[in-house]
């Protein structure tokens, strides 16, 4: 399986359980791995034969700017489903990090993996 990875993608969104925490956007950090549906791009060197990671980042930033989440788990699920449904990957792994939210803690977050269900 060929995997595209996007590391330390910084995104602004509204996230947190207390209402005051969702009043202003905050920066979260995403690490994303996604399976390429095929490996044609390795032979053709053509962008149309792969998943355009620039489009993925732009779409994630767009949707997270519009949304508000209480839990990092729900945000991670949202990102996974967006990538699975809009970009045609059969598998995705998303790590969501919320930096500096607690004293003495670099960041907290979740890692989830999702795949398309066989039809």
Short mmCIF file of N, CA and C in Angstrom, two decimals:
data_model
loop_
_atom_site.label_atom_id
_atom_site.label_comp_id
_atom_site.label_asym_id
_atom_site.label_seq_id
_atom_site.Cartn_x
_atom_site.Cartn_y
_atom_site.Cartn_z
N UNK A 1 0.86 -1.18 0.00
CA UNK A 1 0.00 0.00 0.00
C UNK A 1 0.90 1.24 0.00
N UNK A 2 0.59 2.19 -0.86
CA UNK A 2 1.29 3.47 -0.89
C UNK A 2 0.53 4.47 -0.03
N UNK A 3 1.27 5.25 0.75
CA UNK A 3 0.65 6.17 1.70
C UNK A 3 1.19 7.57 1.49
N UNK A 4 0.28 8.53 1.44
CA UNK A 4 0.64 9.95 1.46
C UNK A 4 0.55 10.39 2.91
N UNK A 5 1.53 11.17 3.38
CA UNK A 5 1.42 11.69 4.74
C UNK A 5 1.55 13.20 4.75
N UNK A 6 0.80 13.81 5.65
CA UNK A 6 0.83 15.26 5.87
C UNK A 6 1.11 15.45 7.35
N UNK A 7 2.22 16.08 7.68
CA UNK A 7 2.66 16.16 9.06
C UNK A 7 2.62 17.59 9.58
N UNK A 8 2.11 17.73 10.79
CA UNK A 8 2.04 19.01 11.50
C UNK A 8 1.31 20.09 10.70
N UNK A 9 0.13 19.72 10.21
CA UNK A 9 -0.74 20.67 9.51
C UNK A 9 -1.43 21.52 10.57
N UNK A 10 -1.18 22.80 10.55
CA UNK A 10 -1.78 23.71 11.53
C UNK A 10 -3.07 24.29 10.96
N UNK A 11 -4.14 24.18 11.76
CA UNK A 11 -5.47 24.58 11.33
C UNK A 11 -6.14 25.36 12.45
N UNK A 12 -6.90 26.38 12.09
CA UNK A 12 -7.67 27.15 13.05
C UNK A 12 -9.10 26.59 13.10
N UNK A 13 -9.60 26.34 14.31
CA UNK A 13 -10.98 25.88 14.48
C UNK A 13 -11.45 26.22 15.89
N UNK A 14 -12.72 26.01 16.11
CA UNK A 14 -13.31 26.22 17.45
C UNK A 14 -13.49 24.85 18.08
N UNK A 15 -12.82 24.65 19.22
CA UNK A 15 -12.78 23.32 19.82
C UNK A 15 -12.68 23.43 21.33
N UNK A 16 -13.53 22.68 22.03
CA UNK A 16 -13.46 22.62 23.49
C UNK A 16 -14.81 22.35 24.11
N UNK A 17 -14.79 21.77 25.30
CA UNK A 17 -16.03 21.46 26.01
C UNK A 17 -16.66 22.73 26.58
N UNK A 18 -15.91 23.56 27.33
CA UNK A 18 -16.55 24.76 27.85
C UNK A 18 -16.88 25.75 26.71
N UNK A 19 -18.02 26.38 26.82
CA UNK A 19 -18.46 27.34 25.79
C UNK A 19 -17.42 28.42 25.54
N UNK A 20 -16.76 28.92 26.60
CA UNK A 20 -15.78 30.00 26.43
C UNK A 20 -14.60 29.56 25.56
N UNK A 21 -14.32 28.26 25.56
CA UNK A 21 -13.19 27.77 24.77
C UNK A 21 -13.49 27.78 23.27
N UNK A 22 -14.78 27.73 22.92
CA UNK A 22 -15.17 27.75 21.52
C UNK A 22 -15.53 29.16 21.03
N UNK A 23 -15.29 30.16 21.87
CA UNK A 23 -15.61 31.54 21.50
C UNK A 23 -14.68 32.06 20.40
N UNK A 24 -13.42 31.63 20.43
CA UNK A 24 -12.43 32.09 19.45
C UNK A 24 -11.73 30.88 18.84
N UNK A 25 -11.37 31.00 17.58
CA UNK A 25 -10.62 29.89 16.97
C UNK A 25 -9.27 29.69 17.67
N UNK A 26 -8.85 28.46 17.72
CA UNK A 26 -7.55 28.11 18.27
C UNK A 26 -6.84 27.21 17.27
N UNK A 27 -5.53 27.14 17.39
CA UNK A 27 -4.74 26.32 16.47
C UNK A 27 -4.68 24.89 16.97
N UNK A 28 -4.98 23.96 16.07
CA UNK A 28 -4.78 22.55 16.34
C UNK A 28 -3.75 22.04 15.33
N UNK A 29 -3.19 20.88 15.62
CA UNK A 29 -2.17 20.30 14.75
C UNK A 29 -2.64 18.92 14.30
N UNK A 30 -2.60 18.69 12.98
CA UNK A 30 -3.04 17.42 12.41
C UNK A 30 -1.86 16.69 11.77
N UNK A 31 -1.78 15.39 12.00
CA UNK A 31 -0.93 14.49 11.24
C UNK A 31 -1.87 13.55 10.53
N UNK A 32 -1.71 13.42 9.21
CA UNK A 32 -2.63 12.64 8.41
C UNK A 32 -1.85 11.66 7.54
N UNK A 33 -2.32 10.43 7.51
CA UNK A 33 -1.81 9.43 6.57
C UNK A 33 -3.02 8.92 5.80
N UNK A 34 -2.86 8.78 4.47
CA UNK A 34 -3.95 8.26 3.67
C UNK A 34 -3.42 7.36 2.57
N UNK A 35 -4.14 6.30 2.33
CA UNK A 35 -3.74 5.34 1.30
C UNK A 35 -4.09 5.88 -0.07
N UNK A 36 -3.17 5.69 -1.00
CA UNK A 36 -3.48 6.02 -2.39
C UNK A 36 -4.32 4.89 -2.95
N UNK A 37 -5.36 5.19 -3.72
CA UNK A 37 -6.23 4.13 -4.23
C UNK A 37 -5.52 3.21 -5.23
N UNK A 38 -4.43 3.67 -5.82
CA UNK A 38 -3.63 2.88 -6.76
C UNK A 38 -2.25 3.53 -6.84
N UNK A 39 -1.32 2.92 -7.53
CA UNK A 39 0.04 3.46 -7.57
C UNK A 39 0.43 3.99 -8.96
N UNK A 40 -0.55 4.31 -9.79
CA UNK A 40 -0.23 4.80 -11.15
C UNK A 40 0.68 6.02 -11.14
N UNK A 41 0.51 6.90 -10.17
CA UNK A 41 1.32 8.13 -10.15
C UNK A 41 2.81 7.84 -10.01
N UNK A 42 3.16 6.69 -9.45
CA UNK A 42 4.57 6.31 -9.33
C UNK A 42 5.20 6.09 -10.70
N UNK A 43 4.39 5.68 -11.67
CA UNK A 43 4.89 5.46 -13.03
C UNK A 43 4.68 6.67 -13.94
N UNK A 44 3.55 7.36 -13.77
CA UNK A 44 3.20 8.43 -14.70
C UNK A 44 3.74 9.80 -14.30
N UNK A 45 4.00 10.00 -13.00
CA UNK A 45 4.45 11.30 -12.49
C UNK A 45 3.41 12.40 -12.79
N UNK A 46 2.14 12.02 -12.78
CA UNK A 46 1.06 12.95 -13.11
C UNK A 46 0.15 13.18 -11.90
N UNK A 47 -0.14 14.43 -11.61
CA UNK A 47 -0.97 14.79 -10.46
C UNK A 47 -2.37 14.18 -10.55
N UNK A 48 -2.90 14.03 -11.75
CA UNK A 48 -4.25 13.46 -11.89
C UNK A 48 -4.28 11.97 -11.53
N UNK A 49 -3.13 11.33 -11.37
CA UNK A 49 -3.07 9.93 -10.99
C UNK A 49 -2.82 9.72 -9.49
N UNK A 50 -2.95 10.79 -8.72
CA UNK A 50 -2.77 10.68 -7.28
C UNK A 50 -3.83 11.53 -6.58
N UNK A 51 -3.71 11.65 -5.28
CA UNK A 51 -4.59 12.53 -4.50
C UNK A 51 -3.82 13.81 -4.25
N UNK A 52 -4.39 14.92 -4.63
CA UNK A 52 -3.74 16.23 -4.50
C UNK A 52 -3.78 16.66 -3.03
N UNK A 53 -2.65 16.54 -2.35
CA UNK A 53 -2.61 16.85 -0.91
C UNK A 53 -2.84 18.33 -0.63
N UNK A 54 -2.52 19.20 -1.58
CA UNK A 54 -2.83 20.63 -1.41
C UNK A 54 -4.33 20.86 -1.32
N UNK A 55 -5.08 20.12 -2.11
CA UNK A 55 -6.54 20.21 -2.06
C UNK A 55 -7.09 19.67 -0.74
N UNK A 56 -6.46 18.61 -0.24
CA UNK A 56 -6.89 18.05 1.05
C UNK A 56 -6.73 19.09 2.15
N UNK A 57 -5.56 19.70 2.23
CA UNK A 57 -5.29 20.69 3.27
C UNK A 57 -6.25 21.87 3.15
N UNK A 58 -6.45 22.37 1.94
CA UNK A 58 -7.36 23.50 1.72
C UNK A 58 -8.78 23.15 2.16
N UNK A 59 -9.24 21.95 1.83
CA UNK A 59 -10.60 21.53 2.18
C UNK A 59 -10.75 21.36 3.69
N UNK A 60 -9.75 20.80 4.35
CA UNK A 60 -9.80 20.65 5.81
C UNK A 60 -9.86 22.03 6.46
N UNK A 61 -9.01 22.94 6.02
CA UNK A 61 -9.01 24.30 6.60
C UNK A 61 -10.35 24.98 6.39
N UNK A 62 -10.92 24.80 5.21
CA UNK A 62 -12.22 25.41 4.91
C UNK A 62 -13.30 24.89 5.83
N UNK A 63 -13.42 23.57 5.95
CA UNK A 63 -14.50 22.99 6.75
C UNK A 63 -14.31 23.25 8.24
N UNK A 64 -13.05 23.19 8.73
CA UNK A 64 -12.84 23.41 10.17
C UNK A 64 -13.01 24.87 10.56
N UNK A 65 -12.85 25.77 9.62
CA UNK A 65 -13.13 27.19 9.89
C UNK A 65 -14.62 27.43 10.09
N UNK A 66 -15.45 26.58 9.49
CA UNK A 66 -16.91 26.72 9.57
C UNK A 66 -17.52 25.96 10.73
N UNK A 67 -16.84 24.94 11.22
CA UNK A 67 -17.40 24.03 12.22
C UNK A 67 -16.93 24.37 13.64
N UNK A 68 -17.65 23.83 14.62
CA UNK A 68 -17.28 23.92 16.02
C UNK A 68 -17.44 22.53 16.63
N UNK A 69 -16.47 22.12 17.44
CA UNK A 69 -16.50 20.79 18.04
C UNK A 69 -16.24 20.89 19.53
N UNK A 70 -16.88 20.03 20.30
CA UNK A 70 -16.59 19.94 21.72
C UNK A 70 -15.40 19.01 21.96
N UNK A 71 -15.34 17.91 21.23
CA UNK A 71 -14.33 16.87 21.48
C UNK A 71 -13.37 16.71 20.32
N UNK A 72 -12.10 16.46 20.64
CA UNK A 72 -11.12 16.18 19.59
C UNK A 72 -11.50 14.91 18.83
N UNK A 73 -12.17 13.96 19.50
CA UNK A 73 -12.61 12.74 18.85
C UNK A 73 -13.59 13.04 17.71
N UNK A 74 -14.53 13.94 17.95
CA UNK A 74 -15.51 14.29 16.92
C UNK A 74 -14.84 15.03 15.77
N UNK A 75 -13.90 15.88 16.08
CA UNK A 75 -13.16 16.60 15.04
C UNK A 75 -12.37 15.61 14.18
N UNK A 76 -11.70 14.66 14.81
CA UNK A 76 -10.93 13.65 14.07
C UNK A 76 -11.83 12.83 13.17
N UNK A 77 -12.99 12.44 13.66
CA UNK A 77 -13.95 11.67 12.85
C UNK A 77 -14.41 12.50 11.65
N UNK A 78 -14.68 13.77 11.87
CA UNK A 78 -15.10 14.67 10.78
C UNK A 78 -14.04 14.72 9.69
N UNK A 79 -12.78 14.87 10.08
CA UNK A 79 -11.69 14.95 9.10
C UNK A 79 -11.55 13.62 8.36
N UNK A 80 -11.61 12.51 9.07
CA UNK A 80 -11.52 11.19 8.42
C UNK A 80 -12.62 11.01 7.38
N UNK A 81 -13.85 11.29 7.76
CA UNK A 81 -14.97 11.10 6.84
C UNK A 81 -14.87 12.03 5.63
N UNK A 82 -14.41 13.25 5.84
CA UNK A 82 -14.21 14.18 4.73
C UNK A 82 -13.21 13.61 3.72
N UNK A 83 -12.09 13.12 4.22
CA UNK A 83 -11.05 12.58 3.33
C UNK A 83 -11.53 11.31 2.63
N UNK A 84 -12.20 10.42 3.36
CA UNK A 84 -12.71 9.18 2.76
C UNK A 84 -13.73 9.46 1.66
N UNK A 85 -14.65 10.37 1.91
CA UNK A 85 -15.74 10.59 0.97
C UNK A 85 -15.37 11.52 -0.17
N UNK A 86 -14.55 12.52 0.08
CA UNK A 86 -14.27 13.51 -0.96
C UNK A 86 -13.02 13.23 -1.78
N UNK A 87 -12.11 12.40 -1.28
CA UNK A 87 -10.84 12.23 -1.98
C UNK A 87 -10.55 10.79 -2.42
N UNK A 88 -11.47 9.90 -2.21
CA UNK A 88 -11.37 8.56 -2.78
C UNK A 88 -10.30 7.66 -2.21
N UNK A 89 -9.82 7.95 -1.04
CA UNK A 89 -8.85 7.06 -0.41
C UNK A 89 -9.58 5.89 0.26
N UNK A 90 -9.00 4.71 0.25
CA UNK A 90 -9.65 3.58 0.93
C UNK A 90 -9.38 3.53 2.44
N UNK A 91 -8.40 4.29 2.91
CA UNK A 91 -8.00 4.24 4.33
C UNK A 91 -7.37 5.57 4.72
N UNK A 92 -7.64 5.99 5.96
CA UNK A 92 -7.05 7.23 6.47
C UNK A 92 -6.77 7.09 7.97
N UNK A 93 -5.71 7.73 8.41
CA UNK A 93 -5.34 7.79 9.82
C UNK A 93 -5.13 9.27 10.16
N UNK A 94 -5.80 9.74 11.20
CA UNK A 94 -5.72 11.15 11.58
C UNK A 94 -5.33 11.27 13.05
N UNK A 95 -4.33 12.09 13.30
CA UNK A 95 -3.93 12.44 14.66
C UNK A 95 -4.27 13.91 14.85
N UNK A 96 -5.06 14.20 15.87
CA UNK A 96 -5.42 15.58 16.20
C UNK A 96 -4.74 15.94 17.50
N UNK A 97 -3.95 16.99 17.48
CA UNK A 97 -3.28 17.48 18.68
C UNK A 97 -3.77 18.87 19.03
N UNK A 98 -4.04 19.06 20.30
CA UNK A 98 -4.48 20.36 20.83
C UNK A 98 -3.36 20.85 21.74
N UNK A 99 -2.48 21.71 21.21
CA UNK A 99 -1.30 22.10 21.98
C UNK A 99 -1.59 23.10 23.11
N UNK A 100 -0.80 22.96 24.18
CA UNK A 100 -0.78 23.93 25.27
C UNK A 100 -2.09 24.17 25.98
N UNK A 101 -2.98 23.19 26.01
CA UNK A 101 -4.29 23.42 26.61
C UNK A 101 -4.28 23.27 28.13
N UNK A 102 -3.35 22.47 28.66
CA UNK A 102 -3.22 22.29 30.10
C UNK A 102 -1.81 22.66 30.53
N UNK A 103 -1.66 23.24 31.73
CA UNK A 103 -0.32 23.58 32.21
C UNK A 103 0.57 22.34 32.28
N UNK A 104 1.79 22.48 31.78
CA UNK A 104 2.76 21.40 31.84
C UNK A 104 2.52 20.28 30.85
N UNK A 105 1.64 20.49 29.89
CA UNK A 105 1.30 19.48 28.90
C UNK A 105 1.54 20.05 27.51
N UNK A 106 2.43 19.40 26.75
CA UNK A 106 2.74 19.92 25.41
C UNK A 106 1.50 19.92 24.53
N UNK A 107 0.82 18.79 24.46
CA UNK A 107 -0.44 18.73 23.72
C UNK A 107 -1.20 17.47 24.08
N UNK A 108 -2.50 17.50 23.84
CA UNK A 108 -3.33 16.32 24.03
C UNK A 108 -4.06 16.06 22.73
N UNK A 109 -4.59 14.87 22.58
CA UNK A 109 -5.31 14.58 21.34
C UNK A 109 -5.68 13.13 21.20
N UNK A 110 -6.04 12.77 19.97
CA UNK A 110 -6.44 11.41 19.64
C UNK A 110 -5.84 11.01 18.30
N UNK A 111 -5.78 9.71 18.09
CA UNK A 111 -5.41 9.15 16.79
C UNK A 111 -6.50 8.15 16.43
N UNK A 112 -7.08 8.32 15.23
CA UNK A 112 -8.09 7.35 14.78
C UNK A 112 -7.77 6.93 13.35
N UNK A 113 -8.19 5.71 13.02
CA UNK A 113 -8.05 5.18 11.66
C UNK A 113 -9.43 4.76 11.18
N UNK A 114 -9.68 5.04 9.92
CA UNK A 114 -10.95 4.63 9.32
C UNK A 114 -10.69 4.13 7.91
N UNK A 115 -11.50 3.19 7.48
CA UNK A 115 -11.44 2.68 6.12
C UNK A 115 -12.82 2.62 5.53
N UNK A 116 -12.87 2.57 4.22
CA UNK A 116 -14.16 2.42 3.55
C UNK A 116 -14.67 1.01 3.79
N UNK A 117 -15.95 0.92 4.04
CA UNK A 117 -16.58 -0.38 4.25
C UNK A 117 -16.79 -1.04 2.89
N UNK A 118 -16.54 -2.32 2.83
CA UNK A 118 -16.77 -3.07 1.59
C UNK A 118 -18.25 -3.10 1.27
N UNK A 119 -18.56 -2.95 0.00
CA UNK A 119 -19.96 -2.93 -0.42
C UNK A 119 -20.38 -4.30 -0.88
#
